[in-house]
PDB file of C-alpha atoms in Angstrom:
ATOM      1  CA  UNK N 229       0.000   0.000   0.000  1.00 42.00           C
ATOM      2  CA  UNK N 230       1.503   3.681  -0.962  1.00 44.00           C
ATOM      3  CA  UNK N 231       0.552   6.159   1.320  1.00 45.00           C
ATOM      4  CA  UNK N 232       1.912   8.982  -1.654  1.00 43.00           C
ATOM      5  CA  UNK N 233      -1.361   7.727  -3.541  1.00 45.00           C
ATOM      6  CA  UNK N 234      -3.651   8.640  -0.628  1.00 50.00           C
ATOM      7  CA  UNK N 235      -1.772  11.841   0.610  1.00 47.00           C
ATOM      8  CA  UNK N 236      -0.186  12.959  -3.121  1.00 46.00           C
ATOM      9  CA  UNK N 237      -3.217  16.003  -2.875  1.00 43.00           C
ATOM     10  CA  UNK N 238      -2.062  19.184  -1.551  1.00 46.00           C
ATOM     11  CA  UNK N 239      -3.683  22.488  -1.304  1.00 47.00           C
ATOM     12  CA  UNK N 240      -1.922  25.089  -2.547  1.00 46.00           C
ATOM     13  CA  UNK N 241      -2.206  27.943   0.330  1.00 46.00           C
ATOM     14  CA  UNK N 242      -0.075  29.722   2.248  1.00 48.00           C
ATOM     15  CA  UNK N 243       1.443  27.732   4.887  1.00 49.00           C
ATOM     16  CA  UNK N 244       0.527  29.041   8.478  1.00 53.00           C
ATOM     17  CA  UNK N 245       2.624  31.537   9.960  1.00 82.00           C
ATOM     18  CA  UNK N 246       3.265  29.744  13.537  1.00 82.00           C
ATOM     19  CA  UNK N 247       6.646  31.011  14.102  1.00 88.00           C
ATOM     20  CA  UNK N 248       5.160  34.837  14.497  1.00 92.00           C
ATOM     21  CA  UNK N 249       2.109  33.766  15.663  1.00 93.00           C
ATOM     22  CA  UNK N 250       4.283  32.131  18.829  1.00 94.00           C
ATOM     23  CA  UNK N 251       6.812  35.094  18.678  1.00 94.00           C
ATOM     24  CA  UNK N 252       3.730  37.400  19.723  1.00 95.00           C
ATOM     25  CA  UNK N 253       2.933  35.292  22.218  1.00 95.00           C
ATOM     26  CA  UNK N 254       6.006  35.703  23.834  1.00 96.00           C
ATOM     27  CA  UNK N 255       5.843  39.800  23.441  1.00 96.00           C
ATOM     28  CA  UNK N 256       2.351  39.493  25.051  1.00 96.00           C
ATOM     29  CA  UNK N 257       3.820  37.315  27.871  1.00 94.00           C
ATOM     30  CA  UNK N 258       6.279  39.365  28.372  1.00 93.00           C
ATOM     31  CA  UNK N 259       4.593  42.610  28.315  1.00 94.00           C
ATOM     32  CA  UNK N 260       2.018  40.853  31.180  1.00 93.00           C
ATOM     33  CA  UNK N 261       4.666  40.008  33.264  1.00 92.00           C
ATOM     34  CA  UNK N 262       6.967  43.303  33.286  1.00 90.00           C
ATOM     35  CA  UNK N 263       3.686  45.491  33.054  1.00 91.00           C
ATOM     36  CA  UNK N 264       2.822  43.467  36.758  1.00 87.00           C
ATOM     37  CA  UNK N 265       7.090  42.706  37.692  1.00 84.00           C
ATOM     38  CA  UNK N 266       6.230  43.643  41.471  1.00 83.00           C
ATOM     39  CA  UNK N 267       3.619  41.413  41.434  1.00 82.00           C
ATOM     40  CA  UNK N 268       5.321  38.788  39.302  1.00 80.00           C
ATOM     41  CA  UNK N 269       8.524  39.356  41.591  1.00 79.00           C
ATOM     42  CA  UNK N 270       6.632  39.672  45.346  1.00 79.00           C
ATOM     43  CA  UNK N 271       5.181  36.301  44.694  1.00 74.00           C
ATOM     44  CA  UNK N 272       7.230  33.704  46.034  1.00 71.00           C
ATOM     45  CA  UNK N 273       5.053  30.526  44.927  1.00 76.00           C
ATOM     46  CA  UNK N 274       5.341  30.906  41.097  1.00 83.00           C
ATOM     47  CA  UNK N 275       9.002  30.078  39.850  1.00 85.00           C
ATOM     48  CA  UNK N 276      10.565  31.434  43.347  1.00 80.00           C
ATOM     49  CA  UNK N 277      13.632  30.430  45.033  1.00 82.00           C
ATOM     50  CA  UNK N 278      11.938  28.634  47.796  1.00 81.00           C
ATOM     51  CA  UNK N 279      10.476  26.669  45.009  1.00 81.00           C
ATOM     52  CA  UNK N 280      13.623  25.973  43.291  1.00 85.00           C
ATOM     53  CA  UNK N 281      15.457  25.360  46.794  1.00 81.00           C
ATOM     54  CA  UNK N 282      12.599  22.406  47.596  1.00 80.00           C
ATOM     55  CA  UNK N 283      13.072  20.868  44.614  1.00 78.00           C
ATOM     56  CA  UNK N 284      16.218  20.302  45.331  1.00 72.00           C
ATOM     57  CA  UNK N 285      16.173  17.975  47.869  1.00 75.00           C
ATOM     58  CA  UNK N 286      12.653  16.817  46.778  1.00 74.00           C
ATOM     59  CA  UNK N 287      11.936  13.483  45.830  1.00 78.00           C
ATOM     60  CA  UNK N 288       9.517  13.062  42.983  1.00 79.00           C
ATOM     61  CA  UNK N 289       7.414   9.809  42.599  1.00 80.00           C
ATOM     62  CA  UNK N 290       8.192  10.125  38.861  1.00 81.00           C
ATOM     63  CA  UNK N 291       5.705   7.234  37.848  1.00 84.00           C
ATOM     64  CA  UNK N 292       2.938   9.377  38.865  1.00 89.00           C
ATOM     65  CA  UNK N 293       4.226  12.073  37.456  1.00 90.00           C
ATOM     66  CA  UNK N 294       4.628  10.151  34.392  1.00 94.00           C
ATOM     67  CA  UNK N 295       0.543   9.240  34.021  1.00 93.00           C
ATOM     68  CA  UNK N 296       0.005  12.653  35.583  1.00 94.00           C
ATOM     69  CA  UNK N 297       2.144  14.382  32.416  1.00 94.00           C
ATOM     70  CA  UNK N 298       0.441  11.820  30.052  1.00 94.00           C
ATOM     71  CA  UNK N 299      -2.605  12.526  30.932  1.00 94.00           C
ATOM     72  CA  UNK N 300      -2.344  15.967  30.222  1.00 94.00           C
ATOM     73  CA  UNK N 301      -0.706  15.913  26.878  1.00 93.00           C
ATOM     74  CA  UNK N 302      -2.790  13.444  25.272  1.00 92.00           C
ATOM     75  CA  UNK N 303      -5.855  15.750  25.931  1.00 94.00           C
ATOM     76  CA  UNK N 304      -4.274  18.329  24.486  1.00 93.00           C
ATOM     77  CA  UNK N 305      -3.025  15.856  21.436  1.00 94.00           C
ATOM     78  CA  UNK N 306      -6.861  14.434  21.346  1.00 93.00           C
ATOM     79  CA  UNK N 307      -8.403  17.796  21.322  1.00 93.00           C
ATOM     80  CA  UNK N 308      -5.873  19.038  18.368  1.00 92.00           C
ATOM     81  CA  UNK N 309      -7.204  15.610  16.051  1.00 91.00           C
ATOM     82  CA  UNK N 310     -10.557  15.985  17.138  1.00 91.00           C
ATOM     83  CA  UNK N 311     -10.357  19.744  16.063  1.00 89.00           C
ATOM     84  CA  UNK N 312      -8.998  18.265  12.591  1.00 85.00           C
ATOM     85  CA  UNK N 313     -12.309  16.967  11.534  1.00 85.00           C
ATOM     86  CA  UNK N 314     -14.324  20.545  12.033  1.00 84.00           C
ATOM     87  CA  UNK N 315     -13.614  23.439  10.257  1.00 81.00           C
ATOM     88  CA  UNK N 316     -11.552  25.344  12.909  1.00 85.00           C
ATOM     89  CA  UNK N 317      -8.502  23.479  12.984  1.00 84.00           C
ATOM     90  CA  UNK N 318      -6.673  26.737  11.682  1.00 85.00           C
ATOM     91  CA  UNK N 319      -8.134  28.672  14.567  1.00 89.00           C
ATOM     92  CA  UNK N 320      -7.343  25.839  17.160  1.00 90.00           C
ATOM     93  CA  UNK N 321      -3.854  25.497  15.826  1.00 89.00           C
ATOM     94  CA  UNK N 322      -3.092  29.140  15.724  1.00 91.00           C
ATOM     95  CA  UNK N 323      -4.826  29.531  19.156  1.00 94.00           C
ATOM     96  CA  UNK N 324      -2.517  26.992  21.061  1.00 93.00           C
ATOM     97  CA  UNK N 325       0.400  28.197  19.668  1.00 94.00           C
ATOM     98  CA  UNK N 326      -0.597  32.072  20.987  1.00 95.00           C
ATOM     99  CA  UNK N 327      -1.059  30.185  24.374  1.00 95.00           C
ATOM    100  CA  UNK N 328       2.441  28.040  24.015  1.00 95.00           C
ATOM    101  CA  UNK N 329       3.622  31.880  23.156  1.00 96.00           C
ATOM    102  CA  UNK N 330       2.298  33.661  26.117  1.00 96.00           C
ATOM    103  CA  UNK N 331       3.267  30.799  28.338  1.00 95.00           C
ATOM    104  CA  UNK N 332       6.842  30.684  27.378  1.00 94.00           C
ATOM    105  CA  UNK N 333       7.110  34.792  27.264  1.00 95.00           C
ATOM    106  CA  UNK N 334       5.759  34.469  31.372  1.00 95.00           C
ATOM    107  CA  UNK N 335       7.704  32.010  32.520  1.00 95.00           C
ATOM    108  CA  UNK N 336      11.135  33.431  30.524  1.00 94.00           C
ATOM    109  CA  UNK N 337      10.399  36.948  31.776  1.00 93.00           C
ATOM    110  CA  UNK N 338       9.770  36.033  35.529  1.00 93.00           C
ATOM    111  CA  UNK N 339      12.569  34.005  35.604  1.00 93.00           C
ATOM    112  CA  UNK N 340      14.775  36.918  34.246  1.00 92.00           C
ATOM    113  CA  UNK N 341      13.278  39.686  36.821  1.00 90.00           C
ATOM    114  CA  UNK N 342      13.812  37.110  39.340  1.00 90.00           C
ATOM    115  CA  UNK N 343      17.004  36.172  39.087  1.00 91.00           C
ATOM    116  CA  UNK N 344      18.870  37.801  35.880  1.00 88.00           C
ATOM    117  CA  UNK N 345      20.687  35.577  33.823  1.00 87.00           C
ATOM    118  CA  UNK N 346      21.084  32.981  35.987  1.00 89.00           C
ATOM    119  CA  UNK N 347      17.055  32.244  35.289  1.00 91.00           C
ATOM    120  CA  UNK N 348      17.884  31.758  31.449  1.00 91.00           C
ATOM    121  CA  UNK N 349      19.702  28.734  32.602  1.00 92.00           C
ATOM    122  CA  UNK N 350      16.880  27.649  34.757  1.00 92.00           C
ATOM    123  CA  UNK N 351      14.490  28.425  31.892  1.00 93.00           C
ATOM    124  CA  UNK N 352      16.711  25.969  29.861  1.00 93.00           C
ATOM    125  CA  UNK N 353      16.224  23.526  33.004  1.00 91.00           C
ATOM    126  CA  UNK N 354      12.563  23.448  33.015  1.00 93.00           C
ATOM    127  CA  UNK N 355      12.021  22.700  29.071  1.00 94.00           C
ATOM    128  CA  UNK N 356      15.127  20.556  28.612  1.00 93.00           C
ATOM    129  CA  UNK N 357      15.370  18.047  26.869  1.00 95.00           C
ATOM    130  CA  UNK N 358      11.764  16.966  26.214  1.00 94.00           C
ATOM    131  CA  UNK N 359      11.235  20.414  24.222  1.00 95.00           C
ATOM    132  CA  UNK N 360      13.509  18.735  21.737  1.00 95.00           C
ATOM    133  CA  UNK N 361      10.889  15.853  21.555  1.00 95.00           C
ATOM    134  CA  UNK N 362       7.306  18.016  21.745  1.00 95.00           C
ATOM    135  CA  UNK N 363       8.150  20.214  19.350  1.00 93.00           C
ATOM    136  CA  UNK N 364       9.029  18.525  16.400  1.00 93.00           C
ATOM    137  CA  UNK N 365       6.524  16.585  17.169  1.00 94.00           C
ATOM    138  CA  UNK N 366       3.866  19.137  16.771  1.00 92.00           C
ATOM    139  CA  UNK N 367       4.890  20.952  14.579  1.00 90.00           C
ATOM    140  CA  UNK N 368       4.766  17.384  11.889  1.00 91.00           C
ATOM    141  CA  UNK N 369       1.567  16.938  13.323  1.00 92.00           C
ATOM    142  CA  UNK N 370      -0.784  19.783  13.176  1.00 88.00           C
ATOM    143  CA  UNK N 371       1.164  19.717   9.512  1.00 86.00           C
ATOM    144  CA  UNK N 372      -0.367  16.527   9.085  1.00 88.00           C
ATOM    145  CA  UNK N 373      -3.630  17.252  10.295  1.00 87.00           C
ATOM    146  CA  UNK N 374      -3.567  20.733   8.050  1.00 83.00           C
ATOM    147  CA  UNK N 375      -3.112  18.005   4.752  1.00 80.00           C
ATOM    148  CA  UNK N 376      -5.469  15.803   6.191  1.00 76.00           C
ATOM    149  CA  UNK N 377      -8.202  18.774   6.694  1.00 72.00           C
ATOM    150  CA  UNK N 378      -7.567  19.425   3.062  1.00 68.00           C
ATOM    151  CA  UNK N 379      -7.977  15.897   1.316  1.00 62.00           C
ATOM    152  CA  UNK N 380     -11.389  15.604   2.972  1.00 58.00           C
ATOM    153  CA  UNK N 381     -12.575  18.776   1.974  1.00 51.00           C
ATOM    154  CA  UNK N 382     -11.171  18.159  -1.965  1.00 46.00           C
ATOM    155  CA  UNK N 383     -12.247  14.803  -1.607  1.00 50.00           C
ATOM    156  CA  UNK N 384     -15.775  15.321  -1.294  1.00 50.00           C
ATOM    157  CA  UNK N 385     -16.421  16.993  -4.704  1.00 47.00           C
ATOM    158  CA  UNK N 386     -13.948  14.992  -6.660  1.00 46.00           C
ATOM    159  CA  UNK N 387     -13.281  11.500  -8.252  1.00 44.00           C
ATOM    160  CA  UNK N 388     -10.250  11.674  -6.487  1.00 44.00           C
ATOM    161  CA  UNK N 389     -10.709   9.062  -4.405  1.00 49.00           C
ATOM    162  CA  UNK N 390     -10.356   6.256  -7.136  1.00 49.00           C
ATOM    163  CA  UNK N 391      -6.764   5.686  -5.856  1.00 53.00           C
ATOM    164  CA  UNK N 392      -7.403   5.405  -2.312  1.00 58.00           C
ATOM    165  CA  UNK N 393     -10.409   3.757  -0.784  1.00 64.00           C
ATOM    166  CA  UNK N 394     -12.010   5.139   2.270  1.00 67.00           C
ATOM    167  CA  UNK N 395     -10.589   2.388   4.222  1.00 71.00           C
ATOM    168  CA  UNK N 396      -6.980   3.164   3.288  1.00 77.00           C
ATOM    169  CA  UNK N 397      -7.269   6.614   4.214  1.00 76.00           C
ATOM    170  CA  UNK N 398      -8.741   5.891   7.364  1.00 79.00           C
ATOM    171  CA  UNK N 399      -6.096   2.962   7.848  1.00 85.00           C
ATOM    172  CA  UNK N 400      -3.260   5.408   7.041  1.00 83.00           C
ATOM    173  CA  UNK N 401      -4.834   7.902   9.723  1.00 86.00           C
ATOM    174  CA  UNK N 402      -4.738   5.052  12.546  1.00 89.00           C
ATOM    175  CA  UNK N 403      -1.032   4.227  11.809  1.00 91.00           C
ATOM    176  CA  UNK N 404      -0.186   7.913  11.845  1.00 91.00           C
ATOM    177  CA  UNK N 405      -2.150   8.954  14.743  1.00 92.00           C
ATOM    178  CA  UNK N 406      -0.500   5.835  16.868  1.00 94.00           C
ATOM    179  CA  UNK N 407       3.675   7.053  15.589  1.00 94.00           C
ATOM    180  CA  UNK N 408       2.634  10.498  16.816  1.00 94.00           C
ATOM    181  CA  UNK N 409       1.527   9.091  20.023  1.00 94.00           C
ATOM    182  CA  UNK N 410       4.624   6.951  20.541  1.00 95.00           C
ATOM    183  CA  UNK N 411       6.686   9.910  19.959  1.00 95.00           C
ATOM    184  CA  UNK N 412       4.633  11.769  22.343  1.00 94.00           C
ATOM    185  CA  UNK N 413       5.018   9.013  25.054  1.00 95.00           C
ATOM    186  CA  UNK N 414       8.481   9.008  24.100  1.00 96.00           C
ATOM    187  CA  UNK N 415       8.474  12.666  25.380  1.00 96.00           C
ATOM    188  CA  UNK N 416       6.320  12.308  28.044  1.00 96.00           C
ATOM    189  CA  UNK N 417       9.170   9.456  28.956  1.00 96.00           C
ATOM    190  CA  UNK N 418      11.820  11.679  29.011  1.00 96.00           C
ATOM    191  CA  UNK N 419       9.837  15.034  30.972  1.00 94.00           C
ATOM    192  CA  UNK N 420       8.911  12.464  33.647  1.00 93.00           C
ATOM    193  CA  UNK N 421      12.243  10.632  34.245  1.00 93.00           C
ATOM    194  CA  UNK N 422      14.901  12.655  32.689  1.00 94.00           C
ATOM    195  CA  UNK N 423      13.988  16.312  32.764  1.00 93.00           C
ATOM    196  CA  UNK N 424      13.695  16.262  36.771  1.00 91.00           C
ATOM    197  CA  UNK N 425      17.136  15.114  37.102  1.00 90.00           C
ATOM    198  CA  UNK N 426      18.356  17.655  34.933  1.00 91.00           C
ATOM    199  CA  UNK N 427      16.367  20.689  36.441  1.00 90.00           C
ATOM    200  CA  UNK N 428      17.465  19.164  40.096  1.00 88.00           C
ATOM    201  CA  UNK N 429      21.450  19.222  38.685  1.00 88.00           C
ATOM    202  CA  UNK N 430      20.975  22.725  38.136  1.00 89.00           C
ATOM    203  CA  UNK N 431      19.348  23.983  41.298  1.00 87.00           C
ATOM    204  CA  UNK N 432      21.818  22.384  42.894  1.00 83.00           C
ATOM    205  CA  UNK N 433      24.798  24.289  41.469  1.00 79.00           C
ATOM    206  CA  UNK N 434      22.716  27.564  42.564  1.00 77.00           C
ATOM    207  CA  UNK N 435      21.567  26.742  45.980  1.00 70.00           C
TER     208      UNK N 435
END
């Protein structure tokens, strides 16, 4: 079976702009965070030094935090392919990577009113080195789900389907759907088990 027959249709649009689309999230984070810094900096309990002191001699039951951190990222995963079969997968996808934007821009800018540079490497501490896995991971899959989006739609007033049955495109969905959750588990793998012992190597150089 060739899966070039069933995905060999692509819509010829402009691809989406994600990368400015985060960037402004990050602006608008920021902005939030230095438009509020006494707030932001007063508040002990969100990315403080007590926090980062505790978590250094904290011991993490990391196969609970394992379900706890795959539970959370395959709603987000389900919500994005279940988004994929309405017509506001553009919004959804541009909408989540705002809120990836705005998240990042918060954390990186009270981290750097907090404690200068030293926070950059703490930033790289909390997102290192599963970032490495969720991202391309994402990125190839809301990609995918874009294409997808746009065979169904041309689908349904052509005879283009001749090549590819119903049944092999919804065969070649399954299999793709189950490698982006592997990868994801992968990830979820390495934020659970790894990531902690990374973050914990760094708070103990600083405290």
């Amino acid at each position: 079976m060739k899966i070039v027959d069933c995905m060999e249709y692509k819509k010829k649009e402009k691809s989406p702009d994600w990368l400015l689309t985060f960037f402004i999230g990050i602006i608008f984070g920021g902005f939030v965070v230095w438009w509020n810094k006494e707030q932001f900096v007063q508040d002990s309990y969100f990315l403080g030094e007590e926090v980062f002191q505790r978590f250094g001699y904290t011991s993490i039951y990391k196969t609970g935090f394992f379900y706890y951190i795959c539970k959370n990222r395959l709603e987000l995963f389900l919500f994005l392919v279940l988004s994929s079969f309405t017509n506001y997968i553009g919004s959804v996808f541009y909408f989540t990577i705002l809120w990836f934007g705005i998240c990042g821009g918060v954390i990186g800018s009270t981290l750097l009113l907090k404690f200068g540079l030293k926070g950059l490497l703490l930033l790289f501490g909390l997102f290192f080195p599963h970032i490495c896995i969720y991202v391309p991971c994402f990125i190839v899959l809301m990609k995918f789900l874009f294409q997808f989006r746009d065979i169904r739609a041309f689908s349904k007033n052509n005879s283009w389907d001749k090549k590819c049955t119903i049944n092999r495109r919804i065969l070649i969905f399954l299999v793709m759907i189950l490698c982006f959750i592997a990868v994801m588990i992968v990830g979820v793998w390495i934020e659970s088990y790894v990531n902690p012992i990374v973050l914990k190597n760094i708070t103990s150089f600083f405290w």
